[in-house]
């Protein structure tokens, strides 16, 4: 192939799959389990301000000073695209892995955001343009809540409806609470919902400071193309099916029918 095309092909020595919805910490663990790289060093780079600032200079159309906000846990959270990566080095440098994932986001996610002149939402009755950082943040919430393509668009609609209220209703999405806690739990407990953290969407209205995971293409597209509904509530049953309601009373009925009676 090299002789025929003039392009140098290198042997793939490793293949590493990064699933959709993985956080920076999970990505670090996945790489360390499949490559001769340090999980600790990967996470160190995720908070290395000098390294992050150098990446902002390299990817000015994608990375902004927003990712350096003091409330953002990991500046590159959400920007490391979920995909299967071909690694041609026996012992790859972590910096090159990070750039490979950023390149994938630049190719896959950024064009979707740029496909419209501006992406706006109705926040508390006023039109508000979302930056790419906020767009990825929104997409990451959809990624962590949805179980199907249809659900992604529906959940995006629920979140948009909540933010359009005056004042905005909190999004109240459990994955942001677990992200704030820094723990992987099967269920979110009532006491967890009170954790004082900028990422907790039960006590803070609007979007969290940054993404909570790496959204896949379907979630990103659903963020751009939400369903048009009057739903303000949803819950998932034991089989992962979501049920929607326009009112809190309807939501309670769904809870009794699909959760409490299981």
PDB file of N, CA, C and O in Angstrom, residues 21-26 43 46-47 67 71-79 133 137 140-141 144 173-185 188 192-193 195-202 208-214:
ATOM      1  N   UNK A  21     -19.436   8.258  26.845  1.00  0.00           N
ATOM      2  CA  UNK A  21     -19.829   8.472  28.225  1.00  0.00           C
ATOM      3  C   UNK A  21     -18.716   8.251  29.232  1.00  0.00           C
ATOM      4  O   UNK A  21     -18.954   8.367  30.444  1.00  0.00           O
ATOM      5  N   UNK A  22     -17.505   7.950  28.766  1.00  0.00           N
ATOM      6  CA  UNK A  22     -16.385   7.792  29.700  1.00  0.00           C
ATOM      7  C   UNK A  22     -15.907   9.160  30.173  1.00  0.00           C
ATOM      8  O   UNK A  22     -15.858  10.123  29.401  1.00  0.00           O
ATOM      9  N   UNK A  23     -15.556   9.224  31.444  1.00  0.00           N
ATOM     10  CA  UNK A  23     -14.978  10.444  32.016  1.00  0.00           C
ATOM     11  C   UNK A  23     -13.469  10.408  31.838  1.00  0.00           C
ATOM     12  O   UNK A  23     -12.888   9.376  31.465  1.00  0.00           O
ATOM     13  N   UNK A  24     -12.830  11.511  32.132  1.00  0.00           N
ATOM     14  CA  UNK A  24     -11.367  11.584  32.061  1.00  0.00           C
ATOM     15  C   UNK A  24     -10.726  10.493  32.926  1.00  0.00           C
ATOM     16  O   UNK A  24      -9.756   9.845  32.514  1.00  0.00           O
ATOM     17  N   UNK A  25     -11.253  10.283  34.114  1.00  0.00           N
ATOM     18  CA  UNK A  25     -10.677   9.282  35.017  1.00  0.00           C
ATOM     19  C   UNK A  25     -10.827   7.876  34.452  1.00  0.00           C
ATOM     20  O   UNK A  25      -9.925   7.042  34.572  1.00  0.00           O
ATOM     21  N   UNK A  26     -11.963   7.592  33.823  1.00  0.00           N
ATOM     22  CA  UNK A  26     -12.165   6.283  33.210  1.00  0.00           C
ATOM     23  C   UNK A  26     -11.277   6.103  31.991  1.00  0.00           C
ATOM     24  O   UNK A  26     -10.772   5.001  31.738  1.00  0.00           O
ATOM     25  N   UNK A  43      -3.579  11.612  34.474  1.00  0.00           N
ATOM     26  CA  UNK A  43      -4.416  12.517  35.269  1.00  0.00           C
ATOM     27  C   UNK A  43      -3.648  13.771  35.684  1.00  0.00           C
ATOM     28  O   UNK A  43      -4.241  14.849  35.820  1.00  0.00           O
ATOM     29  N   UNK A  46      -3.955  16.170  32.964  1.00  0.00           N
ATOM     30  CA  UNK A  46      -5.307  16.709  32.861  1.00  0.00           C
ATOM     31  C   UNK A  46      -5.500  17.974  33.693  1.00  0.00           C
ATOM     32  O   UNK A  46      -6.444  18.744  33.465  1.00  0.00           O
ATOM     33  N   UNK A  47      -4.605  18.192  34.655  1.00  0.00           N
ATOM     34  CA  UNK A  47      -4.694  19.399  35.481  1.00  0.00           C
ATOM     35  C   UNK A  47      -3.407  20.239  35.409  1.00  0.00           C
ATOM     36  O   UNK A  47      -3.221  21.154  36.211  1.00  0.00           O
ATOM     37  N   UNK A  67     -12.219  26.527  29.746  1.00  0.00           N
ATOM     38  CA  UNK A  67     -11.851  25.248  30.358  1.00  0.00           C
ATOM     39  C   UNK A  67     -10.934  25.435  31.555  1.00  0.00           C
ATOM     40  O   UNK A  67     -10.711  24.488  32.322  1.00  0.00           O
ATOM     41  N   UNK A  71     -13.933  26.415  38.611  1.00  0.00           N
ATOM     42  CA  UNK A  71     -14.935  25.415  38.973  1.00  0.00           C
ATOM     43  C   UNK A  71     -14.857  24.158  38.109  1.00  0.00           C
ATOM     44  O   UNK A  71     -15.477  23.139  38.439  1.00  0.00           O
ATOM     45  N   UNK A  72     -14.120  24.213  37.013  1.00  0.00           N
ATOM     46  CA  UNK A  72     -14.008  23.057  36.117  1.00  0.00           C
ATOM     47  C   UNK A  72     -13.042  22.046  36.727  1.00  0.00           C
ATOM     48  O   UNK A  72     -11.903  22.376  37.043  1.00  0.00           O
ATOM     49  N   UNK A  73     -13.518  20.818  36.877  1.00  0.00           N
ATOM     50  CA  UNK A  73     -12.709  19.788  37.531  1.00  0.00           C
ATOM     51  C   UNK A  73     -11.526  19.377  36.671  1.00  0.00           C
ATOM     52  O   UNK A  73     -10.381  19.375  37.126  1.00  0.00           O
ATOM     53  N   UNK A  74     -11.798  18.975  35.433  1.00  0.00           N
ATOM     54  CA  UNK A  74     -10.749  18.612  34.478  1.00  0.00           C
ATOM     55  C   UNK A  74     -10.965  19.434  33.206  1.00  0.00           C
ATOM     56  O   UNK A  74     -12.003  19.272  32.540  1.00  0.00           O
ATOM     57  N   UNK A  75     -10.016  20.291  32.831  1.00  0.00           N
ATOM     58  CA  UNK A  75     -10.196  21.154  31.663  1.00  0.00           C
ATOM     59  C   UNK A  75     -10.551  20.423  30.365  1.00  0.00           C
ATOM     60  O   UNK A  75     -11.300  20.952  29.548  1.00  0.00           O
ATOM     61  N   UNK A  76     -10.029  19.202  30.192  1.00  0.00           N
ATOM     62  CA  UNK A  76     -10.271  18.489  28.938  1.00  0.00           C
ATOM     63  C   UNK A  76     -11.425  17.492  29.037  1.00  0.00           C
ATOM     64  O   UNK A  76     -11.658  16.725  28.097  1.00  0.00           O
ATOM     65  N   UNK A  77     -12.144  17.511  30.148  1.00  0.00           N
ATOM     66  CA  UNK A  77     -13.310  16.630  30.268  1.00  0.00           C
ATOM     67  C   UNK A  77     -14.296  16.937  29.145  1.00  0.00           C
ATOM     68  O   UNK A  77     -14.646  18.088  28.903  1.00  0.00           O
ATOM     69  N   UNK A  78     -14.722  15.890  28.440  1.00  0.00           N
ATOM     70  CA  UNK A  78     -15.672  16.061  27.355  1.00  0.00           C
ATOM     71  C   UNK A  78     -15.034  16.310  25.998  1.00  0.00           C
ATOM     72  O   UNK A  78     -15.698  16.161  24.966  1.00  0.00           O
ATOM     73  N   UNK A  79     -13.753  16.679  25.995  1.00  0.00           N
ATOM     74  CA  UNK A  79     -13.070  17.009  24.740  1.00  0.00           C
ATOM     75  C   UNK A  79     -12.286  15.824  24.174  1.00  0.00           C
ATOM     76  O   UNK A  79     -11.731  15.920  23.082  1.00  0.00           O
ATOM     77  N   UNK A 133     -17.934  24.986  24.413  1.00  0.00           N
ATOM     78  CA  UNK A 133     -17.746  24.387  25.738  1.00  0.00           C
ATOM     79  C   UNK A 133     -19.108  24.084  26.378  1.00  0.00           C
ATOM     80  O   UNK A 133     -19.324  22.981  26.899  1.00  0.00           O
ATOM     81  N   UNK A 137     -20.944  20.501  27.148  1.00  0.00           N
ATOM     82  CA  UNK A 137     -21.456  20.252  28.489  1.00  0.00           C
ATOM     83  C   UNK A 137     -22.879  19.713  28.408  1.00  0.00           C
ATOM     84  O   UNK A 137     -23.216  18.697  29.044  1.00  0.00           O
ATOM     85  N   UNK A 140     -22.943  16.211  27.066  1.00  0.00           N
ATOM     86  CA  UNK A 140     -22.485  15.195  28.024  1.00  0.00           C
ATOM     87  C   UNK A 140     -23.600  14.790  28.981  1.00  0.00           C
ATOM     88  O   UNK A 140     -23.670  13.634  29.410  1.00  0.00           O
ATOM     89  N   UNK A 141     -24.485  15.726  29.323  1.00  0.00           N
ATOM     90  CA  UNK A 141     -25.626  15.388  30.182  1.00  0.00           C
ATOM     91  C   UNK A 141     -26.567  14.436  29.449  1.00  0.00           C
ATOM     92  O   UNK A 141     -27.075  13.478  30.031  1.00  0.00           O
ATOM     93  N   UNK A 144     -25.127  10.884  29.360  1.00  0.00           N
ATOM     94  CA  UNK A 144     -25.174  10.135  30.609  1.00  0.00           C
ATOM     95  C   UNK A 144     -26.588   9.779  31.045  1.00  0.00           C
ATOM     96  O   UNK A 144     -26.775   8.922  31.909  1.00  0.00           O
ATOM     97  N   UNK A 173     -30.204  16.310  37.302  1.00  0.00           N
ATOM     98  CA  UNK A 173     -29.753  15.085  36.663  1.00  0.00           C
ATOM     99  C   UNK A 173     -28.726  14.384  37.550  1.00  0.00           C
ATOM    100  O   UNK A 173     -27.705  14.977  37.921  1.00  0.00           O
ATOM    101  N   UNK A 174     -29.025  13.132  37.902  1.00  0.00           N
ATOM    102  CA  UNK A 174     -28.200  12.387  38.858  1.00  0.00           C
ATOM    103  C   UNK A 174     -26.730  12.260  38.458  1.00  0.00           C
ATOM    104  O   UNK A 174     -25.850  12.303  39.318  1.00  0.00           O
ATOM    105  N   UNK A 175     -26.416  12.052  37.165  1.00  0.00           N
ATOM    106  CA  UNK A 175     -25.000  11.910  36.801  1.00  0.00           C
ATOM    107  C   UNK A 175     -24.130  13.099  37.220  1.00  0.00           C
ATOM    108  O   UNK A 175     -22.937  12.924  37.497  1.00  0.00           O
ATOM    109  N   UNK A 176     -24.705  14.313  37.287  1.00  0.00           N
ATOM    110  CA  UNK A 176     -23.892  15.457  37.725  1.00  0.00           C
ATOM    111  C   UNK A 176     -23.567  15.356  39.208  1.00  0.00           C
ATOM    112  O   UNK A 176     -22.509  15.800  39.654  1.00  0.00           O
ATOM    113  N   UNK A 177     -24.484  14.757  39.978  1.00  0.00           N
ATOM    114  CA  UNK A 177     -24.242  14.568  41.407  1.00  0.00           C
ATOM    115  C   UNK A 177     -23.121  13.554  41.613  1.00  0.00           C
ATOM    116  O   UNK A 177     -22.207  13.775  42.421  1.00  0.00           O
ATOM    117  N   UNK A 178     -23.181  12.462  40.874  1.00  0.00           N
ATOM    118  CA  UNK A 178     -22.136  11.445  40.987  1.00  0.00           C
ATOM    119  C   UNK A 178     -20.785  12.004  40.538  1.00  0.00           C
ATOM    120  O   UNK A 178     -19.743  11.674  41.107  1.00  0.00           O
ATOM    121  N   UNK A 179     -20.806  12.859  39.528  1.00  0.00           N
ATOM    122  CA  UNK A 179     -19.561  13.486  39.074  1.00  0.00           C
ATOM    123  C   UNK A 179     -19.019  14.404  40.166  1.00  0.00           C
ATOM    124  O   UNK A 179     -17.804  14.435  40.413  1.00  0.00           O
ATOM    125  N   UNK A 180     -19.910  15.132  40.821  1.00  0.00           N
ATOM    126  CA  UNK A 180     -19.494  16.017  41.906  1.00  0.00           C
ATOM    127  C   UNK A 180     -18.894  15.212  43.055  1.00  0.00           C
ATOM    128  O   UNK A 180     -17.886  15.618  43.670  1.00  0.00           O
ATOM    129  N   UNK A 181     -19.472  14.052  43.330  1.00  0.00           N
ATOM    130  CA  UNK A 181     -18.984  13.200  44.413  1.00  0.00           C
ATOM    131  C   UNK A 181     -17.688  12.489  44.039  1.00  0.00           C
ATOM    132  O   UNK A 181     -16.928  12.068  44.911  1.00  0.00           O
ATOM    133  N   UNK A 182     -17.464  12.340  42.723  1.00  0.00           N
ATOM    134  CA  UNK A 182     -16.272  11.634  42.280  1.00  0.00           C
ATOM    135  C   UNK A 182     -16.334  10.149  42.534  1.00  0.00           C
ATOM    136  O   UNK A 182     -15.315   9.477  42.700  1.00  0.00           O
ATOM    137  N   UNK A 183     -17.561   9.607  42.563  1.00  0.00           N
ATOM    138  CA  UNK A 183     -17.752   8.200  42.870  1.00  0.00           C
ATOM    139  C   UNK A 183     -18.671   7.551  41.835  1.00  0.00           C
ATOM    140  O   UNK A 183     -19.513   8.216  41.238  1.00  0.00           O
ATOM    141  N   UNK A 184     -18.472   6.251  41.645  1.00  0.00           N
ATOM    142  CA  UNK A 184     -19.349   5.483  40.762  1.00  0.00           C
ATOM    143  C   UNK A 184     -20.281   4.672  41.650  1.00  0.00           C
ATOM    144  O   UNK A 184     -19.859   3.754  42.329  1.00  0.00           O
ATOM    145  N   UNK A 185     -21.564   5.031  41.659  1.00  0.00           N
ATOM    146  CA  UNK A 185     -22.555   4.371  42.491  1.00  0.00           C
ATOM    147  C   UNK A 185     -23.690   3.848  41.633  1.00  0.00           C
ATOM    148  O   UNK A 185     -24.006   4.411  40.587  1.00  0.00           O
ATOM    149  N   UNK A 188     -28.220   7.013  43.236  1.00  0.00           N
ATOM    150  CA  UNK A 188     -27.960   8.290  43.899  1.00  0.00           C
ATOM    151  C   UNK A 188     -28.866   8.385  45.125  1.00  0.00           C
ATOM    152  O   UNK A 188     -30.081   8.246  45.015  1.00  0.00           O
ATOM    153  N   UNK A 192     -26.978  12.529  48.875  1.00  0.00           N
ATOM    154  CA  UNK A 192     -26.044  12.907  47.815  1.00  0.00           C
ATOM    155  C   UNK A 192     -26.511  14.165  47.087  1.00  0.00           C
ATOM    156  O   UNK A 192     -25.693  14.972  46.625  1.00  0.00           O
ATOM    157  N   UNK A 193     -27.831  14.332  46.995  1.00  0.00           N
ATOM    158  CA  UNK A 193     -28.395  15.436  46.223  1.00  0.00           C
ATOM    159  C   UNK A 193     -28.106  16.792  46.851  1.00  0.00           C
ATOM    160  O   UNK A 193     -28.285  17.826  46.205  1.00  0.00           O
ATOM    161  N   UNK A 195     -25.072  17.695  48.094  1.00  0.00           N
ATOM    162  CA  UNK A 195     -23.645  18.002  48.090  1.00  0.00           C
ATOM    163  C   UNK A 195     -23.407  19.399  47.521  1.00  0.00           C
ATOM    164  O   UNK A 195     -23.939  19.768  46.471  1.00  0.00           O
ATOM    165  N   UNK A 196     -22.633  20.197  48.238  1.00  0.00           N
ATOM    166  CA  UNK A 196     -22.308  21.562  47.799  1.00  0.00           C
ATOM    167  C   UNK A 196     -21.203  21.497  46.754  1.00  0.00           C
ATOM    168  O   UNK A 196     -20.026  21.321  47.076  1.00  0.00           O
ATOM    169  N   UNK A 197     -21.585  21.611  45.502  1.00  0.00           N
ATOM    170  CA  UNK A 197     -20.617  21.509  44.419  1.00  0.00           C
ATOM    171  C   UNK A 197     -21.198  22.193  43.185  1.00  0.00           C
ATOM    172  O   UNK A 197     -22.402  22.067  42.920  1.00  0.00           O
ATOM    173  N   UNK A 198     -20.375  22.925  42.425  1.00  0.00           N
ATOM    174  CA  UNK A 198     -20.871  23.613  41.221  1.00  0.00           C
ATOM    175  C   UNK A 198     -21.494  22.680  40.198  1.00  0.00           C
ATOM    176  O   UNK A 198     -22.312  23.102  39.379  1.00  0.00           O
ATOM    177  N   UNK A 199     -21.107  21.382  40.219  1.00  0.00           N
ATOM    178  CA  UNK A 199     -21.630  20.429  39.247  1.00  0.00           C
ATOM    179  C   UNK A 199     -22.994  19.870  39.641  1.00  0.00           C
ATOM    180  O   UNK A 199     -23.655  19.233  38.824  1.00  0.00           O
ATOM    181  N   UNK A 200     -23.405  20.067  40.880  1.00  0.00           N
ATOM    182  CA  UNK A 200     -24.665  19.503  41.354  1.00  0.00           C
ATOM    183  C   UNK A 200     -25.852  20.272  40.779  1.00  0.00           C
ATOM    184  O   UNK A 200     -26.152  21.389  41.203  1.00  0.00           O
ATOM    185  N   UNK A 201     -26.544  19.670  39.820  1.00  0.00           N
ATOM    186  CA  UNK A 201     -27.658  20.351  39.152  1.00  0.00           C
ATOM    187  C   UNK A 201     -28.963  20.242  39.939  1.00  0.00           C
ATOM    188  O   UNK A 201     -30.024  20.623  39.427  1.00  0.00           O
ATOM    189  N   UNK A 202     -28.882  19.720  41.148  1.00  0.00           N
ATOM    190  CA  UNK A 202     -30.060  19.745  42.023  1.00  0.00           C
ATOM    191  C   UNK A 202     -30.111  21.047  42.813  1.00  0.00           C
ATOM    192  O   UNK A 202     -31.189  21.518  43.175  1.00  0.00           O
ATOM    193  N   UNK A 208     -23.902  22.725  34.302  1.00  0.00           N
ATOM    194  CA  UNK A 208     -22.738  22.701  35.193  1.00  0.00           C
ATOM    195  C   UNK A 208     -21.550  23.421  34.547  1.00  0.00           C
ATOM    196  O   UNK A 208     -21.625  23.798  33.369  1.00  0.00           O
ATOM    197  N   UNK A 209     -20.437  23.608  35.282  1.00  0.00           N
ATOM    198  CA  UNK A 209     -19.293  24.375  34.750  1.00  0.00           C
ATOM    199  C   UNK A 209     -18.653  23.787  33.502  1.00  0.00           C
ATOM    200  O   UNK A 209     -18.016  24.509  32.730  1.00  0.00           O
ATOM    201  N   UNK A 210     -18.809  22.485  33.307  1.00  0.00           N
ATOM    202  CA  UNK A 210     -18.192  21.842  32.155  1.00  0.00           C
ATOM    203  C   UNK A 210     -18.768  20.460  31.949  1.00  0.00           C
ATOM    204  O   UNK A 210     -19.618  20.000  32.722  1.00  0.00           O
ATOM    205  N   UNK A 211     -18.342  19.764  30.890  1.00  0.00           N
ATOM    206  CA  UNK A 211     -18.824  18.411  30.623  1.00  0.00           C
ATOM    207  C   UNK A 211     -18.516  17.467  31.785  1.00  0.00           C
ATOM    208  O   UNK A 211     -17.571  17.685  32.542  1.00  0.00           O
ATOM    209  N   UNK A 212     -19.319  16.411  31.892  1.00  0.00           N
ATOM    210  CA  UNK A 212     -19.091  15.409  32.933  1.00  0.00           C
ATOM    211  C   UNK A 212     -18.609  14.093  32.328  1.00  0.00           C
ATOM    212  O   UNK A 212     -18.343  13.141  33.051  1.00  0.00           O
ATOM    213  N   UNK A 213     -18.502  14.039  31.000  1.00  0.00           N
ATOM    214  CA  UNK A 213     -18.067  12.835  30.296  1.00  0.00           C
ATOM    215  C   UNK A 213     -17.860  13.199  28.833  1.00  0.00           C
ATOM    216  O   UNK A 213     -18.130  14.324  28.425  1.00  0.00           O
ATOM    217  N   UNK A 214     -17.382  12.228  28.073  1.00  0.00           N
ATOM    218  CA  UNK A 214     -17.176  12.439  26.638  1.00  0.00           C
ATOM    219  C   UNK A 214     -18.418  12.019  25.867  1.00  0.00           C
ATOM    220  O   UNK A 214     -18.728  10.823  25.796  1.00  0.00           O
TER     221      UNK A 214
END
